[in-house]
Amino acid sequence: MSSENMKSGMQQAPARSLLNALGFTQEEIKKPMVGIVSSFNEIVPGHMNIDKIVDAVKLGVAEAGGMPVVFPAIAVCDGIAMGHIGMKYSLVTRDLIADSTECMAIAHQFDALVMVPNCDKNVPGLLMAAARVNVPTVFVSGGPMLAGHVRGKKRSLSSMFEAVGSYAAGTMTEEDVLDYETHVCPTCGSCSGMYTANSMNCLTEALGMGLSGNGTIPAVYSDRLRLAKHAGMAVMELLKKNIRPRDIMTKKAILNALTVDMALGCSTNSMLHLPAIAHEVGFDFDISFANPISEKTPNLCHLAPAGPTYMEDLNEAGGVYAVMKELDDIGLINKDCMTVTGKTIGENIANAVNKNPEVIRPVDNPYSKTGGLAVLKGNLAPDGSVVKRSAVVPEMMAHEGPARVFDREEDAIEAIKGGKIKEGDVVVIRYEGPKGGPGMREMLNPTSAIAGMGLGSTVALITDGRFSGASRGASIGHVSPEAALGGPIALVEEGDIIAIDIPNMTLNLKVSDEELAARKANWKPREPKVTTGYLARYASMVTSGNRGAILEI
């Protein structure tokens, strides 16, 4: 693919006339054309500063001899979409973003791309598009939000959701909630903990697709603008060297990303997005890969919601490269992987320093000897389920309790806030998977309600939906096959005993095989919740969570 196909020769004189209409000079038309994919909008706090980032990228591209051309990508704010029908439209935008970027890039034959995402589905969607289009590409995000401060303590969006649960439990007043409401999100940027947006932006560094600091430099720091300029310059170097995304996002690089994920304690959503990215480069990523990597990878970071540190703290401690250097010291990093710097991962991290062992634990003093995520299997999840075990309290690592079954998120929230869920219960929310939802809603509202009601160390939640990176506790998502496909989660009945064993990576329903077979024989598919528009088309094509909720033609 080359812009010469679009602008050179007599045959393309009409195209050049349209470039003239855009105000391009003859000198500009002769330069390599670099598409800058801007996720700027005025509804997502993580994207409100992206116009400034894009301007800086343009300067970097132009200074290095390219012609920058901006085109848009959409973005949904998961926090604003949470708790109503809007959340059905969150995950599904990942594929819209990938598809529309592919269309724009190939239709206009850009020589190279700079992706400027920030929030949850933007980053994986644009990584998927980068793999498809496969022209030299660099990622530079809008950057994370600074932590808020409430009554002398750092706080973030997860604190806000839990405050709502505390209000329902009667342990917070309306004035208390208002104090949180006006202080937990103090700046632009992706929310300040190790939630999905920041997880995926950090993983761009581990994959080799982003420059150092892309995941951690706060949105409001001037360093972020300098990073954007360097991203613009870097893509021109990649173009000269013909280094492309599929040269960078290899199987080894994806396994590096999964390893770093385990050390950082990233969002469970990374276990949806890494398989989808791998699919685009032809690597069949089974989520069970997570367990052997997790077993040998120490968890080095406890950022919010797992602990009291935030993205600004990780940045000051040395960022993702410092984490990777710790992991490399025990041989866990594939150092020969190429990156957008034109150097290998090994070269990039050689001089990285861990500046704060309280934020990034050294490998000989980890939070745990195993990684942040685990894939659980058993008769309740034959194809797997995912838990962020670094955010689970010790007493819930193994738990048995009676199922409290709900076929909609809203019904579960009503029961939790109404005091109907008791210590020891296992809340099951089903028919919320990729196909059944449709759209696989995040369950931050119910997990936060459980925590806010003071049940975080005694109640588990299991779903074929998914969780926000802000969720904590024994929250097990992506149960596959999902209920809409007749998976075992559809067969659970009120009061059934569910056994969770995170150390042994099992999730079982304590019901006999014969009884489950009888229930299966009587099970009938539900009528689709949505029959028109994009969600209906999405539901007809999407796979279960264990395959990354990819679309099959």
Coordinates of C-alpha atoms in Angstrom, one line a residue:
M1 CA 0.0 0.0 0.0
S2 CA 1.4 3.4 -0.9
S3 CA 0.0 6.9 -1.4
E4 CA 1.7 6.8 -4.8
N5 CA -1.2 4.6 -5.9
M6 CA -3.6 7.5 -5.1
K7 CA -1.6 10.5 -6.3
S8 CA 0.9 9.6 -9.0
G9 CA 0.5 9.5 -12.8
M10 CA -2.0 11.0 -15.3
Q11 CA -4.6 8.5 -14.2
Q12 CA -4.7 10.0 -10.7
A13 CA -5.0 13.7 -11.8
P14 CA -8.6 13.7 -10.5
A15 CA -7.4 12.6 -7.1
R16 CA -4.7 15.3 -7.1
S17 CA -7.4 17.9 -7.9
L18 CA -9.2 16.8 -4.8
L19 CA -6.0 17.1 -2.7
N20 CA -5.7 20.6 -4.1
A21 CA -9.2 21.3 -2.9
L22 CA -8.0 20.4 0.6
G23 CA -5.4 23.2 0.4
F24 CA -2.4 20.8 0.0
T25 CA 0.6 22.3 -1.8
Q26 CA 2.4 20.5 -4.6
E27 CA 5.3 20.1 -2.1
E28 CA 3.0 18.4 0.4
I29 CA 1.4 16.1 -2.1
K30 CA 4.9 14.8 -3.0
K31 CA 5.6 13.8 0.6
P32 CA 4.7 10.4 2.2
M33 CA 1.1 10.7 3.6
V34 CA 0.7 9.8 7.2
G35 CA -2.8 9.1 8.5
I36 CA -3.3 10.3 12.1
V37 CA -6.3 8.5 13.6
S38 CA -7.8 10.9 16.1
S39 CA -10.1 9.7 18.8
F40 CA -10.9 13.2 20.0
N41 CA -14.4 13.9 21.2
E42 CA -16.2 16.0 23.8
I43 CA -18.0 13.3 25.8
V44 CA -15.1 11.0 26.9
P45 CA -12.8 12.6 29.6
G46 CA -9.9 10.5 28.3
H47 CA -10.3 12.0 24.8
M48 CA -10.9 15.7 25.5
N49 CA -7.2 16.5 25.3
I50 CA -6.5 14.4 22.2
D51 CA -6.8 17.4 19.9
K52 CA -3.6 18.7 21.5
I53 CA -1.9 15.3 21.2
V54 CA -2.9 15.2 17.5
D55 CA -1.5 18.6 16.9
A56 CA 1.8 17.6 18.4
V57 CA 1.9 14.4 16.3
K58 CA 1.4 16.5 13.2
L59 CA 4.3 18.7 14.1
G60 CA 6.5 15.6 14.6
V61 CA 5.5 14.0 11.3
A62 CA 6.0 17.3 9.4
E63 CA 9.4 17.9 11.0
A64 CA 10.5 14.5 9.9
G65 CA 9.4 15.0 6.3
G66 CA 5.9 13.6 6.1
M67 CA 2.5 15.0 5.3
P68 CA 0.1 14.5 8.3
V69 CA -3.6 13.9 7.5
V70 CA -6.1 13.5 10.3
F71 CA -9.2 11.3 10.3
P72 CA -11.4 10.2 13.2
A73 CA -12.2 7.2 15.2
I74 CA -15.2 6.9 17.6
A75 CA -15.0 6.2 21.3
V76 CA -17.4 5.3 24.1
C77 CA -16.9 6.3 27.7
D78 CA -17.6 3.1 29.7
G79 CA -18.2 5.0 32.9
I80 CA -20.8 7.2 31.3
A81 CA -22.4 4.2 29.4
M82 CA -22.5 2.1 32.6
G83 CA -25.7 1.0 34.2
H84 CA -28.1 1.5 31.2
I85 CA -28.6 0.2 27.6
G86 CA -25.5 2.3 26.5
M87 CA -23.2 -0.3 28.0
K88 CA -24.4 -2.8 25.3
Y89 CA -22.7 -0.5 22.8
S90 CA -19.2 -0.4 24.5
L91 CA -17.4 -3.6 23.5
V92 CA -19.1 -3.7 20.1
T93 CA -17.3 -0.4 19.2
R94 CA -14.0 -2.2 19.2
D95 CA -14.9 -3.9 15.9
L96 CA -16.5 -0.7 14.5
I97 CA -13.2 1.1 15.2
A98 CA -11.1 -1.6 13.6
D99 CA -13.4 -1.8 10.6
S100 CA -13.7 1.9 10.0
T101 CA -10.0 2.6 10.4
E102 CA -9.2 -0.2 7.9
C103 CA -11.7 1.3 5.5
M104 CA -10.2 4.8 5.8
A105 CA -6.6 3.8 5.6
I106 CA -6.9 1.5 2.6
A107 CA -9.3 3.7 0.7
H108 CA -6.9 6.6 0.9
Q109 CA -3.7 4.5 0.6
F110 CA -1.8 6.1 3.5
D111 CA 1.9 5.3 3.7
A112 CA 1.9 5.1 7.5
L113 CA -0.3 5.7 10.5
V114 CA -0.2 7.2 13.9
M115 CA -2.9 5.9 16.2
V116 CA -4.1 8.3 18.9
P117 CA -6.5 6.4 21.2
N118 CA -7.0 6.4 24.9
C119 CA -10.0 4.7 26.4
D120 CA -11.1 1.1 26.6
K121 CA -12.1 -0.1 23.1
N122 CA -10.1 2.5 21.2
V123 CA -6.7 0.9 21.9
P124 CA -7.5 -2.7 21.0
G125 CA -9.7 -1.6 18.1
L126 CA -6.8 0.4 16.6
L127 CA -4.3 -2.3 17.3
M128 CA -6.5 -4.7 15.4
A129 CA -6.7 -2.2 12.5
A130 CA -2.9 -1.7 12.6
A131 CA -2.4 -5.5 12.1
R132 CA -4.9 -5.6 9.2
V133 CA -3.6 -2.5 7.3
N134 CA 0.0 -3.4 8.1
V135 CA 1.7 -0.1 7.2
P136 CA 4.3 1.4 9.6
T137 CA 2.3 2.5 12.7
V138 CA 3.0 4.1 16.1
F139 CA 0.6 4.4 19.0
V140 CA 0.5 7.5 21.3
S141 CA -2.4 7.7 23.7
G142 CA -4.1 10.7 25.4
G143 CA -2.6 9.6 28.7
P144 CA -4.0 8.7 32.2
M145 CA -5.9 11.0 34.5
L146 CA -4.3 12.2 37.7
A147 CA -5.8 10.6 40.9
G148 CA -8.4 12.6 42.7
H149 CA -8.2 13.5 46.4
V150 CA -11.0 13.1 48.9
R151 CA -10.4 13.9 52.5
G152 CA -6.7 13.7 52.2
K153 CA -6.6 10.3 50.3
K154 CA -6.0 9.6 46.6
R155 CA -9.2 8.3 45.0
S156 CA -10.4 7.2 41.5
L157 CA -13.5 6.3 39.6
S158 CA -13.8 2.9 41.3
S159 CA -14.1 4.7 44.6
M160 CA -17.0 6.7 43.1
F161 CA -18.9 3.5 42.2
E162 CA -18.3 2.0 45.6
A163 CA -19.5 5.2 47.3
V164 CA -22.9 4.7 45.7
G165 CA -23.0 1.2 47.2
S166 CA -22.0 2.6 50.6
Y167 CA -24.9 5.1 50.3
A168 CA -27.3 2.2 49.6
A169 CA -25.9 0.5 52.7
G170 CA -26.5 3.6 54.8
T171 CA -22.8 4.1 55.6
M172 CA -22.5 7.3 53.5
T173 CA -24.6 10.4 53.3
E174 CA -25.7 12.2 50.1
E175 CA -23.2 14.9 51.0
D176 CA -20.4 12.3 51.3
V177 CA -21.2 11.0 47.8
L178 CA -21.2 14.5 46.4
D179 CA -17.8 15.0 47.9
Y180 CA -16.6 12.0 45.9
E181 CA -18.5 13.0 42.8
T182 CA -16.8 16.4 42.6
H183 CA -13.2 15.2 43.4
V184 CA -12.4 11.7 42.2
C185 CA -12.0 12.6 38.5
P186 CA -10.0 15.9 38.6
T187 CA -8.5 16.1 35.1
C188 CA -8.7 14.9 31.5
G189 CA -7.3 11.5 30.8
S190 CA -8.1 7.8 31.1
C191 CA -9.3 7.0 34.6
S192 CA -6.3 6.9 37.0
G193 CA -6.2 3.3 38.1
M194 CA -5.1 0.1 36.3
Y195 CA -8.4 -0.1 34.5
T196 CA -8.9 -1.3 31.0
A197 CA -7.8 1.8 29.1
N198 CA -4.5 2.1 31.1
S199 CA -4.0 -1.6 30.9
M200 CA -4.2 -1.6 27.1
N201 CA -2.1 1.6 26.8
C202 CA 0.6 0.0 29.0
L203 CA 0.5 -3.1 26.8
T204 CA 1.2 -1.1 23.7
E205 CA 4.7 -0.6 25.2
A206 CA 5.0 -4.3 26.0
L207 CA 3.9 -5.2 22.5
G208 CA 6.4 -2.7 21.0
M209 CA 3.8 -0.5 19.4
G210 CA 4.1 2.5 21.7
L211 CA 7.1 4.6 22.8
S212 CA 8.3 4.5 26.4
G213 CA 5.9 6.3 28.7
N214 CA 2.9 5.9 26.4
G215 CA 1.0 3.9 29.1
T216 CA 1.9 6.1 32.1
I217 CA 2.7 9.7 31.4
P218 CA -0.2 11.7 32.8
A219 CA -2.5 13.4 30.2
V220 CA -1.8 16.8 31.7
Y221 CA 2.0 16.6 31.7
S222 CA 3.9 18.4 28.9
D223 CA 5.9 15.2 28.6
R224 CA 2.8 13.8 26.8
L225 CA 3.1 16.5 24.1
R226 CA 6.8 15.7 23.7
L227 CA 6.0 12.0 23.4
A228 CA 3.4 12.8 20.7
K229 CA 6.0 14.8 18.7
H230 CA 8.5 11.9 19.0
A231 CA 5.7 9.5 17.9
G232 CA 5.3 11.5 14.7
M233 CA 9.1 11.4 14.1
A234 CA 9.3 7.7 14.9
V235 CA 6.7 6.7 12.3
M236 CA 8.8 8.4 9.6
E237 CA 11.8 6.3 10.7
L238 CA 9.7 3.2 10.6
L239 CA 8.6 4.1 7.1
K240 CA 12.2 4.5 6.0
K241 CA 13.1 1.1 7.5
N242 CA 9.9 -0.5 6.4
I243 CA 9.1 -1.9 9.9
R244 CA 5.4 -2.8 10.0
P245 CA 3.0 -3.9 12.8
R246 CA 3.2 -7.6 11.8
D247 CA 7.0 -7.4 12.2
I248 CA 6.4 -6.1 15.7
M249 CA 3.2 -7.8 17.0
T250 CA 4.5 -11.4 16.7
K251 CA 3.5 -14.3 18.9
K252 CA 6.5 -13.6 21.1
A253 CA 5.5 -10.0 21.5
I254 CA 1.9 -11.0 22.4
L255 CA 3.3 -13.4 25.0
N256 CA 5.4 -10.5 26.3
A257 CA 2.3 -8.4 26.7
L258 CA 0.5 -11.2 28.5
T259 CA 3.5 -11.5 30.9
V260 CA 3.6 -7.8 31.6
D261 CA -0.2 -7.9 32.1
M262 CA 0.3 -10.5 34.9
A263 CA 3.0 -8.4 36.6
L264 CA 1.0 -5.1 36.4
G265 CA -2.3 -6.7 37.5
C266 CA -4.2 -5.5 34.4
S267 CA -7.9 -5.5 33.7
T268 CA -9.6 -8.8 32.9
N269 CA -10.7 -7.1 29.6
S270 CA -7.1 -7.6 28.4
M271 CA -8.1 -11.3 28.1
L272 CA -10.8 -10.2 25.6
H273 CA -8.5 -7.9 23.6
L274 CA -5.2 -9.8 23.4
P275 CA -7.0 -12.8 21.7
A276 CA -8.7 -10.5 19.3
I277 CA -5.4 -8.7 18.4
A278 CA -3.7 -12.1 18.1
H279 CA -6.4 -13.2 15.8
E280 CA -5.6 -10.3 13.4
V281 CA -2.0 -11.4 13.1
G282 CA -2.9 -15.1 12.6
F283 CA -2.0 -16.3 16.1
D284 CA -4.7 -18.6 17.7
F285 CA -4.6 -17.3 21.2
D286 CA -6.2 -19.7 23.7
I287 CA -7.0 -17.9 27.0
S288 CA -5.6 -21.0 28.8
F289 CA -2.1 -19.6 27.8
A290 CA -2.6 -17.3 30.7
N291 CA -2.2 -19.9 33.4
P292 CA 1.3 -21.2 32.7
I293 CA 2.5 -17.6 32.2
S294 CA 0.7 -16.5 35.3
E295 CA 2.2 -19.4 37.3
K296 CA 5.8 -18.2 36.6
T297 CA 5.2 -14.4 36.6
P298 CA 5.2 -12.5 39.9
N299 CA 2.6 -9.8 40.5
L300 CA 4.7 -6.7 41.1
C301 CA 2.1 -3.9 41.1
H302 CA -1.1 -3.2 43.1
L303 CA -2.5 -0.1 41.4
A304 CA -6.1 0.9 42.0
P305 CA -8.5 -0.9 42.4
A306 CA -6.2 -3.6 43.8
G307 CA -4.2 -1.2 45.9
P308 CA -3.5 2.4 46.9
T309 CA -1.2 3.5 44.0
Y310 CA -2.1 5.1 40.7
M311 CA -0.8 5.6 37.2
E312 CA 1.1 8.7 38.1
D313 CA 2.9 6.7 40.7
L314 CA 3.8 4.0 38.2
N315 CA 5.1 6.7 35.9
E316 CA 7.3 8.2 38.6
A317 CA 8.6 4.7 39.5
G318 CA 9.9 4.1 36.0
G319 CA 6.8 3.0 34.1
V320 CA 6.3 -0.1 32.0
Y321 CA 10.0 -0.5 31.0
A322 CA 11.0 -0.7 34.7
V323 CA 8.4 -3.5 35.2
M324 CA 9.8 -5.3 32.1
K325 CA 13.4 -4.9 33.4
E326 CA 12.4 -6.6 36.6
L327 CA 10.8 -9.4 34.7
D328 CA 13.8 -9.7 32.4
D329 CA 16.1 -10.2 35.4
I330 CA 14.4 -13.6 35.9
G331 CA 14.3 -14.4 32.1
L332 CA 10.6 -13.8 31.5
I333 CA 10.9 -11.3 28.6
N334 CA 11.5 -12.2 24.9
K335 CA 14.1 -9.5 24.3
D336 CA 14.6 -10.0 20.6
C337 CA 11.2 -8.6 19.6
M338 CA 11.2 -5.5 17.3
T339 CA 9.6 -2.3 18.4
V340 CA 8.5 1.1 17.0
T341 CA 11.8 2.6 18.2
G342 CA 13.6 0.6 15.5
K343 CA 15.3 -1.3 18.4
T344 CA 14.5 -4.5 20.2
I345 CA 12.7 -4.8 23.5
G346 CA 16.0 -5.8 25.0
E347 CA 17.7 -2.7 23.8
N348 CA 14.8 -0.5 25.0
I349 CA 14.7 -1.8 28.5
A350 CA 18.5 -2.3 29.1
N351 CA 18.8 0.9 31.1
A352 CA 15.4 1.0 32.8
V353 CA 15.5 1.5 36.5
N354 CA 12.9 0.7 39.2
K355 CA 12.8 4.0 41.1
N356 CA 10.3 3.0 43.7
P357 CA 10.1 -0.6 45.0
E358 CA 6.9 0.3 46.9
V359 CA 5.1 0.9 43.6
I360 CA 6.9 -1.7 41.5
R361 CA 7.9 -4.5 43.8
P362 CA 11.2 -6.2 43.0
V363 CA 10.9 -9.8 41.7
D364 CA 12.3 -11.1 45.0
N365 CA 9.6 -9.3 46.9
P366 CA 6.4 -9.6 44.8
Y367 CA 2.8 -9.1 46.0
S368 CA 2.4 -12.7 44.9
K369 CA 4.6 -15.3 43.1
T370 CA 1.8 -15.7 40.5
G371 CA 0.3 -13.2 38.1
G372 CA -2.6 -10.9 38.3
L373 CA -5.1 -12.9 36.2
A374 CA -6.2 -16.5 36.2
V375 CA -8.3 -18.6 33.8
L376 CA -10.7 -20.9 35.7
K377 CA -12.3 -24.0 34.1
G378 CA -14.7 -26.6 35.3
N379 CA -18.2 -27.9 34.7
L380 CA -19.5 -24.3 35.0
A381 CA -17.0 -22.9 32.5
P382 CA -15.8 -25.7 30.3
D383 CA -14.2 -23.2 27.9
G384 CA -12.9 -21.0 30.6
S385 CA -13.6 -17.9 32.7
V386 CA -11.3 -15.1 33.9
V387 CA -10.6 -13.5 37.3
K388 CA -8.3 -10.7 38.4
R389 CA -6.9 -12.6 41.3
S390 CA -4.6 -9.8 42.3
A391 CA -7.7 -7.9 43.3
V392 CA -9.3 -10.8 45.3
V393 CA -9.0 -10.8 49.1
P394 CA -7.3 -13.9 50.5
E395 CA -10.4 -15.3 52.2
M396 CA -12.2 -15.4 48.8
M397 CA -9.5 -17.3 46.9
A398 CA -11.4 -20.5 47.6
H399 CA -15.1 -20.2 48.3
E400 CA -18.3 -22.3 48.2
G401 CA -21.7 -20.8 48.4
P402 CA -25.3 -20.9 47.1
A403 CA -26.1 -19.4 43.7
R404 CA -28.3 -16.4 43.6
V405 CA -29.4 -16.3 39.9
F406 CA -30.3 -13.3 37.8
D407 CA -30.9 -13.1 34.1
R408 CA -30.2 -9.3 33.9
E409 CA -27.7 -7.0 35.6
E410 CA -30.4 -4.6 36.7
D411 CA -32.2 -7.4 38.7
A412 CA -28.9 -8.3 40.5
I413 CA -28.2 -4.6 41.4
E414 CA -31.7 -4.3 42.8
A415 CA -31.2 -7.4 45.0
I416 CA -27.8 -6.3 46.2
K417 CA -28.8 -2.8 47.1
G418 CA -32.1 -4.1 48.6
G419 CA -30.1 -6.2 51.1
K420 CA -31.2 -9.5 49.6
I421 CA -27.7 -10.8 49.1
K422 CA -26.1 -12.3 52.2
E423 CA -22.6 -13.3 53.2
G424 CA -21.4 -16.4 51.4
D425 CA -23.7 -16.0 48.4
V426 CA -22.5 -16.4 44.8
V427 CA -24.3 -14.0 42.6
V428 CA -24.8 -15.3 39.0
I429 CA -25.6 -12.8 36.3
R430 CA -26.2 -14.5 32.9
Y431 CA -27.5 -13.8 29.5
E432 CA -25.2 -10.8 29.5
G433 CA -22.5 -12.4 27.2
P434 CA -21.4 -11.1 23.8
K435 CA -24.3 -12.8 22.0
G436 CA -26.9 -12.8 24.9
G437 CA -26.4 -9.2 26.1
P438 CA -25.8 -8.5 23.3
G439 CA -22.6 -6.7 23.7
M440 CA -21.2 -8.2 27.0
R441 CA -21.9 -5.4 29.4
E442 CA -19.4 -4.6 32.2
M443 CA -20.5 -5.4 35.7
L444 CA -18.9 -2.5 37.6
N445 CA -22.2 -1.5 39.1
P446 CA -22.9 -4.8 40.9
T447 CA -19.3 -5.4 41.9
S448 CA -19.1 -1.9 43.4
A449 CA -22.5 -2.3 45.1
I450 CA -21.2 -5.6 46.7
A451 CA -18.1 -3.7 47.9
G452 CA -20.1 -0.7 49.0
M453 CA -22.5 -2.9 51.0
G454 CA -19.6 -4.3 52.9
L455 CA -19.8 -7.8 51.2
G456 CA -16.6 -7.6 49.2
S457 CA -14.8 -10.2 51.3
T458 CA -17.7 -12.7 51.5
V459 CA -19.7 -12.6 48.2
A460 CA -18.6 -13.7 44.8
L461 CA -20.0 -12.7 41.4
I462 CA -20.0 -14.9 38.3
T463 CA -21.1 -13.8 34.9
D464 CA -20.9 -14.5 31.2
G465 CA -20.6 -10.8 30.9
R466 CA -17.4 -8.9 31.8
F467 CA -16.0 -6.6 34.4
S468 CA -14.5 -3.1 34.3
G469 CA -10.9 -2.9 35.2
A470 CA -12.2 -0.9 38.2
S471 CA -13.9 -4.0 39.6
R472 CA -12.4 -5.8 42.5
G473 CA -13.2 -8.8 44.6
A474 CA -14.1 -12.4 43.6
S475 CA -15.5 -11.3 40.2
I476 CA -15.3 -14.0 37.6
G477 CA -16.3 -13.1 34.1
H478 CA -16.2 -14.3 30.5
V479 CA -17.8 -17.6 31.5
S480 CA -17.8 -19.7 28.4
P481 CA -19.9 -21.0 26.6
E482 CA -22.2 -18.2 27.5
A483 CA -25.8 -18.7 28.6
A484 CA -27.3 -17.7 25.2
L485 CA -25.5 -20.6 23.6
G486 CA -26.8 -23.0 26.2
G487 CA -23.6 -23.1 28.3
P488 CA -23.7 -24.6 31.8
I489 CA -24.2 -21.1 33.3
A490 CA -27.7 -21.2 31.7
L491 CA -28.5 -24.3 33.8
V492 CA -27.7 -23.0 37.2
E493 CA -30.7 -22.9 39.6
E494 CA -31.3 -20.8 42.7
G495 CA -29.5 -22.4 45.7
D496 CA -27.1 -24.6 43.7
I497 CA -23.7 -24.7 45.4
I498 CA -20.9 -23.2 43.4
A499 CA -17.3 -24.0 44.2
I500 CA -14.6 -21.4 43.4
D501 CA -11.0 -22.4 43.7
I502 CA -8.7 -19.7 42.3
P503 CA -5.4 -21.3 43.4
N504 CA -6.3 -24.5 41.6
M505 CA -8.0 -22.6 38.7
T506 CA -11.4 -24.3 38.9
L507 CA -15.0 -23.2 38.8
N508 CA -17.6 -25.9 39.4
L509 CA -21.3 -26.3 40.0
K510 CA -21.8 -29.0 42.6
V511 CA -24.6 -30.7 40.6
S512 CA -24.4 -34.2 39.2
D513 CA -23.7 -34.8 35.5
E514 CA -27.0 -36.6 35.2
E515 CA -28.9 -33.6 36.7
L516 CA -27.1 -31.2 34.4
A517 CA -27.9 -33.4 31.4
A518 CA -31.6 -33.4 32.3
R519 CA -31.6 -29.6 32.7
K520 CA -29.8 -29.2 29.4
A521 CA -32.5 -31.4 27.7
N522 CA -35.2 -29.0 28.9
W523 CA -33.3 -25.8 28.1
K524 CA -34.6 -23.6 25.3
P525 CA -32.8 -20.6 23.7
R526 CA -34.1 -17.2 24.7
E527 CA -35.6 -14.8 22.2
P528 CA -33.0 -12.2 21.2
K529 CA -33.1 -9.1 23.3
V530 CA -32.3 -6.9 20.3
T531 CA -33.6 -7.7 16.7
T532 CA -32.7 -4.6 14.8
G533 CA -29.6 -2.4 14.1
Y534 CA -26.0 -2.9 14.7
L535 CA -26.4 -4.9 18.0
A536 CA -28.5 -7.5 16.1
R537 CA -25.9 -7.8 13.4
Y538 CA -23.1 -8.0 16.1
A539 CA -25.0 -10.8 18.0
S540 CA -25.4 -12.9 14.8
M541 CA -21.6 -12.9 14.3
V542 CA -19.9 -12.7 17.7
T543 CA -18.1 -15.6 19.5
S544 CA -18.0 -16.2 23.3
G545 CA -15.6 -14.5 25.6
N546 CA -13.0 -17.2 25.6
R547 CA -12.2 -16.4 22.0
G548 CA -12.0 -12.7 22.6
A549 CA -15.6 -12.0 21.4
I550 CA -14.2 -11.8 17.8
L551 CA -16.6 -11.6 14.9
E552 CA -16.9 -14.6 12.5
I553 CA -18.1 -14.0 9.0

